[in-house]
Amino acid sequence: MAAHLSYGRVNLNVLREAVRRELREFLDKCAGSKAIVWDEYLTGPFGLIAQYSLLKEHEVEKMFTLKGSRLPAADVKNIIFFVRPRLELMDIIAENVLSEDRRGPARDFHILFVPRRSLLCEQRLKDLGVLGSFIHREEYGLDLIPFDGDLLSMESEGAFRECYLESDQTSLYHAAKGLMTLQALYGTIPQIFGKGECARQVANMMIRMKREFTGSQNAIFPVFDNLLLLDRNVDLLTPLATQLTYEGLIDEIYGIQNSYVKLPPEKFAPKKQGDGGKDLPTEAKKLQLNSAEELYAEIRDKNFNAVGSVLSKKAKVISAAFEERHHAKTVGEIKQFVSQLPHMQAARGSLANHTSIAELIKDVTTSEDFFDKLTVEQEFMSGIDTDKVNSYIEDCIAQKHPLIKVLRLICLQSVCNSGLKQKVLDHYKREVLQTYGYEHLLTLHSLEKAGLLKPQAGGRNSYPTIRKTLRLWMDDVNEQSPTDISYVYSGYAPLSVRLAQLLSRPGWRSIEEVLRILPGPHFEERQPLPTGLQKKRQPGENRVTLVFFLGGVTFAEIAALRFLSQLEDGGTEYVIATTKLVNGATWIESLMERPL
Amino acid sequence: MNRTKGDEEEYWNSSKFKAFTFDDEDDELSQLKESKRAVNSLRDFVDDDDDDDLERVSWSGEPVGSISWSIKETAGNSGSNQEGREQLRSRNSFSSYPQLPKPTSTYSLSSLFRGRTRLGSFQSLSDALSDTPAKSYAPELGRPRGEYRDYSSDWSPSDTVRRLRKGKVCSLERFRSLQDKLQLLEEAVSMHDGNVITAVLIFLKRTLSKEILFRELEVRQVALRHLIHFLKEIGDQKLLLDLFRFLDRTEELALSHYREHLNIQDPEKRKEFLKTCIGLPFSAEDSAHIQDHYTLLERQIIIEANDRHLELAGQTEIFRKHPRKASILNMPLVTTLFYSCFYHYSEAEGTFSSPVNLKKTFKIPDKQYVLTALAARAKLRAWHDVDALFTTKNWLGYTKKRAPIGFHRVVEILHKNNAPVQILQEYVNLVEDVDTKLNLAIKFKCHDVVIDTCRDLKDRQQLLAYRSKVDKGSAEEEKIDAALSSSQIRWKN
């Protein structure tokens, strides 16, 4: 099932196997039959590295969701809690354990913290009087989870907020840990580049951790040539814009979680005879989206406007293939046709699904409001009318469009103007507070602290300089057969990816001036390799760069990097890692203030 | 351009606004849903050998063999129905328990503490150690000196921090001098591991006086930020405010205090709390917003009490015809204005619930006011009020129609509220820009306006094209034919 992880330049199945091994080892420590009690949030990420059959092989007989009061009855020797280190979960675990004690035969309790044990959580368990009940208390360092052949994520939703709002470095520490694990499996990365405060910190942590491990020389031939660490706050603009790739739009509209998407079922009704339209499914249709699906791998990163033609071409190819059966005359030919049937049927199913999804998306992208919103975004990004109150934003507020949508647009305007004029900012603030509630004052302050929404300092707007130097706005964009990364936003080239592109060629020295305008230091570090491990590149062989986005990355940025990887004379292939896969909405949401 | 897209009615019932959901919804049903959601969201674990994922994902996304399937399966045959019910019941008895937290942070410091704040739970870090369980795995942060075996007495601060980082048992008590404690802190900070930094901070918080702790952290910014985050997460508001005061971070102090109102459910108490926020050192702009927040809730409490009474009495027509969907408490200002335009439109300015009073008190701009009033009156189909909203008299007594929001928007809102064609037509005619007028007239089938406008534009082609869109033999068709055959008009095409 995870074959798609090994399709890329770097075989990420190695990482997956390593974490699976660790899981098996833990399960085997708890001898005998087992029940697992799941912290609900963890089942998503775990699904990407293991499956029920693996657990079953290690005598996991029952599984429950973690909730208050008593555990459901289970005739097993071990009960294992799989949890994140969070205090409120400890309270629930304690309840479970205490009520279990009162009931019948003794069991062995264990707890597996993901990704890290916490001194505080253990103290809490102790306060609640249950710590002594646990035989094994261990941690499972699931820092970087392989999502696809070229994609890793920590799925840490709070990372941006913690790094840039609370200045809490814990998620950076985990990022550094994850990078150390990668280096243990794929060799030391000889060169580290970075831009931003957090990038600097992670590099420092890595260097320090490496020093601590000096005892064991890493004897693995390095797979990665470079590591590029990028702070999300170096490029606050990109996630705010609406992604226009196929995968990006699916995420914007329906939300992709742990590579699954839930879609409205109507379009997927099975067309069977005699169904008569009754029994329409009411539950959401759930689909897994990754490059294991041939068709999806082909269209995911295309601009949505280029998807329709691919789908119709595929449809022709598939019907032609089915037509072949009429030409099959000999037994051998028929046999061959039949042997291809499963593959053809899978292709047909895949095509049907994506046609339906594309229809759903088209309904949205052809709506008047989507067009209006996109027009405003593109005006801002190309530098038009960013310094006055925008009437579309005002309309959205008056019509009470979702607050997140409104905030996203206001922030986009602010970022494209290096901050808003005080009068404009005050106007927006007042409108938002009066329409959505005064308590959002707290959210507005958070956005300000993160740099997304701010008054213009000194009346100077540096965005035009950045835009021109980095060629962030391209007027002649080819959506069908792109020649530049700007196709992913139909005109706007994501700043973050432009930085990666310029780093590989001609190098950052050419853009020193802009780098100084962008926040945080930029730097370069070398991790020396023993002579035996130094790489001699074959002529024409591409370099492999790992780009780590600290604070989140969007699918459109991933698409842009994949586009660069595929360029014939690009010279660099990219593997992408991040603290969290985000889009503008989930990102802004993570900054919003909620009651405790 | 659909002005009323966020149809007031809709967002009244939107789940975003807590006060508008009925209390009794928090019952078994919703808990069942919650748990169903929990189970459903468990991800599918698809077999390794099977590379045909597409076929195997079922409607609910629960292929046989997935974790969620197996949870149902195993939970199902393990307990009888009775057991299930019992489970439900006992679950209900824990409804005071916080729901399973929304997945926010997975891995980080904040995730360690994002919990219900339990008074005293952290003081007990030390207190709890008076009991000595047989097996103690915990970090013995607070063990009194005499009680632990001094096997670690030789560990330096850096050894200690390293051991803590590996999750090993380790006592901090032996670090008694301020210098030792600070060195410990510096070691922890240099490791960057938030888990360890926080453990050390808790130790310092417990063993140092507030003044010394604050003073030392002021020059150690990383540790300071961790402490602030930690205090926020465990909800130690008092110490947090003291700290901000000490650091002279007045705005953070004010915001942090204001934030607490979110945790107060009772409207009276919330109002009283907001009152305490008014004098705090916010920026001038924010101060005004905070004041308004307080005033608004104060108003809402009065209006709510009054209207609930009226509604129960059953004597007031508007409440009988249009029963309130939920309480107005804690609604945003604009929603409150809509409510007031809906239920209290004709009230004199002197009453708290009158729209004009709200407009004055909160300095609501004309545009906003007209939009909201229009939406409310159109919803009630009070066309006369709509008319009055846009009629102005000049000093000579002539009346004139004027709309600060533009008549094109008025038309959209009226259409949204199913205004009859005659009414729509009247306002379409008031749209100044001819192209906009024509487009709106076509869109909303105001035939007369279309025909008249085409005639005025001398646009024969468009009129001809429009002829096919009206009913055969209708008055409109006749009117078009009359225009087309008129010799008075010099067509431009």
mmCIF file of C-alpha atoms in Angstrom, chain A residues 19-230:
data_model
loop_
_atom_site.group_PDB
_atom_site.id
_atom_site.type_symbol
_atom_site.label_atom_id
_atom_site.label_comp_id
_atom_site.label_asym_id
_atom_site.label_seq_id
_atom_site.Cartn_x
_atom_site.Cartn_y
_atom_site.Cartn_z
ATOM 1 C CA VAL A 19 8.772 3.902 12.512
ATOM 2 C CA ARG A 20 6.773 0.732 11.966
ATOM 3 C CA ARG A 21 9.573 -1.307 13.434
ATOM 4 C CA GLU A 22 9.586 0.891 16.488
ATOM 5 C CA LEU A 23 5.854 0.432 16.899
ATOM 6 C CA ARG A 24 6.134 -3.348 16.686
ATOM 7 C CA GLU A 25 8.890 -3.363 19.252
ATOM 8 C CA PHE A 26 6.765 -1.435 21.679
ATOM 9 C CA LEU A 27 3.760 -3.694 21.173
ATOM 10 C CA ASP A 28 5.886 -6.750 21.799
ATOM 11 C CA LYS A 29 7.049 -5.357 25.118
ATOM 12 C CA CYS A 30 3.502 -5.754 26.363
ATOM 13 C CA ALA A 31 3.223 -9.504 26.074
ATOM 14 C CA GLY A 32 -0.207 -11.084 25.577
ATOM 15 C CA SER A 33 -3.511 -9.898 24.224
ATOM 16 C CA LYS A 34 -4.072 -6.157 24.006
ATOM 17 C CA ALA A 35 -6.624 -3.436 23.658
ATOM 18 C CA ILE A 36 -5.587 0.002 22.412
ATOM 19 C CA VAL A 37 -7.348 3.121 23.629
ATOM 20 C CA TRP A 38 -6.827 5.883 21.071
ATOM 21 C CA ASP A 39 -6.471 9.586 21.469
ATOM 22 C CA GLU A 40 -8.808 10.368 18.584
ATOM 23 C CA TYR A 41 -6.445 12.851 16.964
ATOM 24 C CA LEU A 42 -3.690 10.281 16.567
ATOM 25 C CA THR A 43 -5.610 7.824 14.440
ATOM 26 C CA GLY A 44 -5.213 10.077 11.397
ATOM 27 C CA PRO A 45 -1.414 10.290 11.399
ATOM 28 C CA PHE A 46 -1.092 6.637 12.511
ATOM 29 C CA GLY A 47 -3.130 5.545 9.534
ATOM 30 C CA LEU A 48 -0.338 6.765 7.309
ATOM 31 C CA ILE A 49 2.274 4.498 8.830
ATOM 32 C CA ALA A 50 0.446 1.414 10.001
ATOM 33 C CA GLN A 51 -2.765 -0.493 9.491
ATOM 34 C CA TYR A 52 -4.944 -2.679 11.571
ATOM 35 C CA SER A 53 -3.365 -5.839 10.259
ATOM 36 C CA LEU A 54 -0.018 -4.812 11.723
ATOM 37 C CA LEU A 55 -1.590 -4.244 15.121
ATOM 38 C CA LYS A 56 -3.473 -7.516 14.899
ATOM 39 C CA GLU A 57 -0.294 -9.432 14.205
ATOM 40 C CA HIS A 58 0.878 -8.192 17.549
ATOM 41 C CA GLU A 59 -2.172 -9.384 19.420
ATOM 42 C CA VAL A 60 -4.180 -6.178 19.433
ATOM 43 C CA GLU A 61 -7.706 -7.525 19.757
ATOM 44 C CA LYS A 62 -9.788 -4.494 20.620
ATOM 45 C CA MET A 63 -9.606 -0.805 20.003
ATOM 46 C CA PHE A 64 -11.527 2.040 21.576
ATOM 47 C CA THR A 65 -11.653 5.795 21.425
ATOM 48 C CA LEU A 66 -10.458 7.535 24.554
ATOM 49 C CA LYS A 67 -13.365 9.010 26.505
ATOM 50 C CA GLY A 68 -14.445 9.608 30.059
ATOM 51 C CA SER A 69 -15.652 7.166 32.698
ATOM 52 C CA ARG A 70 -15.364 3.410 32.076
ATOM 53 C CA LEU A 71 -13.654 1.530 29.337
ATOM 54 C CA PRO A 72 -15.835 -0.855 27.355
ATOM 55 C CA ALA A 73 -15.429 -4.424 28.501
ATOM 56 C CA ALA A 74 -12.528 -6.234 26.898
ATOM 57 C CA ASP A 75 -11.131 -9.622 27.719
ATOM 58 C CA VAL A 76 -7.483 -8.770 27.258
ATOM 59 C CA LYS A 77 -4.346 -8.802 29.315
ATOM 60 C CA ASN A 78 -3.011 -5.367 28.360
ATOM 61 C CA ILE A 79 -4.650 -2.024 27.933
ATOM 62 C CA ILE A 80 -2.503 0.507 26.114
ATOM 63 C CA PHE A 81 -3.247 4.200 25.847
ATOM 64 C CA PHE A 82 -1.923 5.908 22.697
ATOM 65 C CA VAL A 83 -1.996 9.620 23.509
ATOM 66 C CA ARG A 84 -0.515 13.007 22.904
ATOM 67 C CA PRO A 85 1.088 14.466 26.027
ATOM 68 C CA ARG A 86 -1.803 16.691 27.082
ATOM 69 C CA LEU A 87 -3.001 17.274 30.587
ATOM 70 C CA GLU A 88 -6.704 16.945 29.886
ATOM 71 C CA LEU A 89 -6.123 13.523 28.325
ATOM 72 C CA MET A 90 -4.347 12.441 31.495
ATOM 73 C CA ASP A 91 -7.526 13.217 33.450
ATOM 74 C CA ILE A 92 -9.559 10.967 31.186
ATOM 75 C CA ILE A 93 -7.007 8.179 31.373
ATOM 76 C CA ALA A 94 -7.062 8.363 35.152
ATOM 77 C CA GLU A 95 -10.846 7.984 35.120
ATOM 78 C CA ASN A 96 -10.588 4.957 32.900
ATOM 79 C CA VAL A 97 -7.968 3.348 35.070
ATOM 80 C CA LEU A 98 -9.726 4.029 38.348
ATOM 81 C CA SER A 99 -13.057 2.656 37.216
ATOM 82 C CA GLU A 100 -11.312 -0.375 35.764
ATOM 83 C CA ASP A 101 -9.618 -1.094 39.086
ATOM 84 C CA ARG A 102 -12.957 -1.478 40.742
ATOM 85 C CA ARG A 103 -14.051 -4.013 38.194
ATOM 86 C CA GLY A 104 -12.833 -7.560 38.149
ATOM 87 C CA PRO A 105 -9.480 -8.962 37.165
ATOM 88 C CA ALA A 106 -6.375 -6.892 37.116
ATOM 89 C CA ARG A 107 -4.958 -5.799 33.783
ATOM 90 C CA ASP A 108 -1.656 -4.374 32.796
ATOM 91 C CA PHE A 109 -1.863 -0.737 31.818
ATOM 92 C CA HIS A 110 0.629 0.959 29.537
ATOM 93 C CA ILE A 111 0.907 4.361 28.026
ATOM 94 C CA LEU A 112 2.557 5.442 24.810
ATOM 95 C CA PHE A 113 3.171 9.158 24.441
ATOM 96 C CA VAL A 114 3.316 10.512 20.900
ATOM 97 C CA PRO A 115 5.732 11.995 20.049
ATOM 98 C CA ARG A 116 7.304 12.722 23.434
ATOM 99 C CA ARG A 117 6.968 11.758 27.071
ATOM 100 C CA SER A 118 6.086 14.647 29.254
ATOM 101 C CA LEU A 119 7.253 15.149 32.788
ATOM 102 C CA LEU A 120 4.174 17.197 33.484
ATOM 103 C CA CYS A 121 1.726 14.631 32.245
ATOM 104 C CA GLU A 122 3.335 11.992 34.380
ATOM 105 C CA GLN A 123 3.174 14.289 37.331
ATOM 106 C CA ARG A 124 -0.518 14.795 36.654
ATOM 107 C CA LEU A 125 -1.077 11.038 36.564
ATOM 108 C CA LYS A 126 0.724 10.840 39.843
ATOM 109 C CA ASP A 127 -1.445 13.562 41.360
ATOM 110 C CA LEU A 128 -4.468 11.600 40.268
ATOM 111 C CA GLY A 129 -3.051 8.540 41.972
ATOM 112 C CA VAL A 130 -2.715 6.287 38.938
ATOM 113 C CA LEU A 131 0.878 6.632 37.836
ATOM 114 C CA GLY A 132 1.852 3.440 39.637
ATOM 115 C CA SER A 133 -0.691 1.499 37.601
ATOM 116 C CA PHE A 134 1.308 1.801 34.420
ATOM 117 C CA ILE A 135 3.936 -0.759 33.648
ATOM 118 C CA HIS A 136 5.366 0.716 30.469
ATOM 119 C CA ARG A 137 5.414 4.433 29.928
ATOM 120 C CA GLU A 138 7.189 5.182 26.709
ATOM 121 C CA GLU A 139 7.399 7.660 23.916
ATOM 122 C CA TYR A 140 6.962 7.141 20.214
ATOM 123 C CA GLY A 141 8.932 9.748 18.295
ATOM 124 C CA LEU A 142 6.631 10.088 15.330
ATOM 125 C CA ASP A 143 7.978 13.505 14.300
ATOM 126 C CA LEU A 144 7.958 13.429 10.521
ATOM 127 C CA ILE A 145 5.257 11.352 8.909
ATOM 128 C CA PRO A 146 5.672 10.344 5.263
ATOM 129 C CA PHE A 147 2.668 11.580 3.267
ATOM 130 C CA ASP A 148 3.905 10.905 -0.206
ATOM 131 C CA GLY A 149 7.038 10.031 -2.148
ATOM 132 C CA ASP A 150 8.337 13.580 -1.712
ATOM 133 C CA LEU A 151 6.372 14.899 1.233
ATOM 134 C CA LEU A 152 6.765 14.740 5.010
ATOM 135 C CA SER A 153 4.718 16.499 7.667
ATOM 136 C CA MET A 154 4.743 16.729 11.434
ATOM 137 C CA GLU A 155 1.006 17.513 11.423
ATOM 138 C CA SER A 156 1.492 19.845 14.329
ATOM 139 C CA GLU A 157 -1.386 22.273 14.045
ATOM 140 C CA GLY A 158 -0.242 24.713 16.655
ATOM 141 C CA ALA A 159 3.299 25.074 15.336
ATOM 142 C CA PHE A 160 2.883 28.443 13.645
ATOM 143 C CA ARG A 161 1.057 29.924 16.580
ATOM 144 C CA GLU A 162 3.617 28.660 19.039
ATOM 145 C CA CYS A 163 6.625 29.794 17.038
ATOM 146 C CA TYR A 164 5.448 33.219 15.985
ATOM 147 C CA LEU A 165 2.886 34.177 18.597
ATOM 148 C CA GLU A 166 3.982 32.523 21.792
ATOM 149 C CA SER A 167 7.678 32.275 20.917
ATOM 150 C CA ASP A 168 7.643 28.722 22.184
ATOM 151 C CA GLN A 169 10.351 26.687 20.516
ATOM 152 C CA THR A 170 9.081 23.239 21.331
ATOM 153 C CA SER A 171 7.849 22.464 17.844
ATOM 154 C CA LEU A 172 11.194 23.646 16.490
ATOM 155 C CA TYR A 173 12.855 21.196 18.813
ATOM 156 C CA HIS A 174 10.701 18.423 17.408
ATOM 157 C CA ALA A 175 11.501 19.584 13.888
ATOM 158 C CA ALA A 176 15.201 19.362 14.671
ATOM 159 C CA LYS A 177 14.651 15.914 16.171
ATOM 160 C CA GLY A 178 12.840 14.836 13.043
ATOM 161 C CA LEU A 179 15.718 16.092 10.915
ATOM 162 C CA MET A 180 18.173 14.123 13.047
ATOM 163 C CA THR A 181 16.115 10.986 12.462
ATOM 164 C CA LEU A 182 16.149 11.670 8.737
ATOM 165 C CA GLN A 183 19.910 12.106 8.783
ATOM 166 C CA ALA A 184 20.312 8.869 10.708
ATOM 167 C CA LEU A 185 18.455 7.093 7.900
ATOM 168 C CA TYR A 186 19.566 9.052 4.844
ATOM 169 C CA GLY A 187 22.977 10.358 5.818
ATOM 170 C CA THR A 188 24.274 13.691 7.001
ATOM 171 C CA ILE A 189 23.075 16.608 4.897
ATOM 172 C CA PRO A 190 26.280 18.423 3.897
ATOM 173 C CA GLN A 191 24.848 21.903 3.420
ATOM 174 C CA ILE A 192 22.205 23.778 5.359
ATOM 175 C CA PHE A 193 20.711 27.028 4.106
ATOM 176 C CA GLY A 194 18.101 29.031 5.908
ATOM 177 C CA LYS A 195 16.110 32.199 6.115
ATOM 178 C CA GLY A 196 14.324 33.391 9.218
ATOM 179 C CA GLU A 197 14.592 33.401 12.972
ATOM 180 C CA CYS A 198 13.140 29.923 13.475
ATOM 181 C CA ALA A 199 15.266 28.491 10.670
ATOM 182 C CA ARG A 200 18.332 29.799 12.480
ATOM 183 C CA GLN A 201 17.186 28.154 15.706
ATOM 184 C CA VAL A 202 16.541 24.785 14.098
ATOM 185 C CA ALA A 203 19.951 24.854 12.437
ATOM 186 C CA ASN A 204 21.533 25.655 15.797
ATOM 187 C CA MET A 205 19.712 22.796 17.476
ATOM 188 C CA MET A 206 20.759 20.367 14.740
ATOM 189 C CA ILE A 207 24.370 21.368 15.024
ATOM 190 C CA ARG A 208 24.248 20.992 18.762
ATOM 191 C CA MET A 209 22.520 17.626 18.623
ATOM 192 C CA LYS A 210 25.082 16.410 16.133
ATOM 193 C CA ARG A 211 27.869 17.413 18.499
ATOM 194 C CA GLU A 212 26.254 15.378 21.237
ATOM 195 C CA PHE A 213 26.172 12.286 19.064
ATOM 196 C CA THR A 214 29.808 12.496 18.060
ATOM 197 C CA GLY A 215 30.375 8.993 19.410
ATOM 198 C CA SER A 216 28.713 7.296 16.482
ATOM 199 C CA GLN A 217 29.885 8.411 13.072
ATOM 200 C CA ASN A 218 27.123 8.291 10.574
ATOM 201 C CA ALA A 219 28.430 5.983 7.853
ATOM 202 C CA ILE A 220 25.527 6.359 5.467
ATOM 203 C CA PHE A 221 26.135 7.827 2.068
ATOM 204 C CA PRO A 222 24.217 11.105 2.002
ATOM 205 C CA VAL A 223 21.047 11.107 -0.063
ATOM 206 C CA PHE A 224 20.245 14.787 0.393
ATOM 207 C CA ASP A 225 22.671 17.402 -0.889
ATOM 208 C CA ASN A 226 21.072 20.426 0.719
ATOM 209 C CA LEU A 227 18.635 21.374 3.407
ATOM 210 C CA LEU A 228 16.742 24.639 3.049
ATOM 211 C CA LEU A 229 14.992 25.824 6.204
ATOM 212 C CA LEU A 230 12.337 28.473 5.601
#
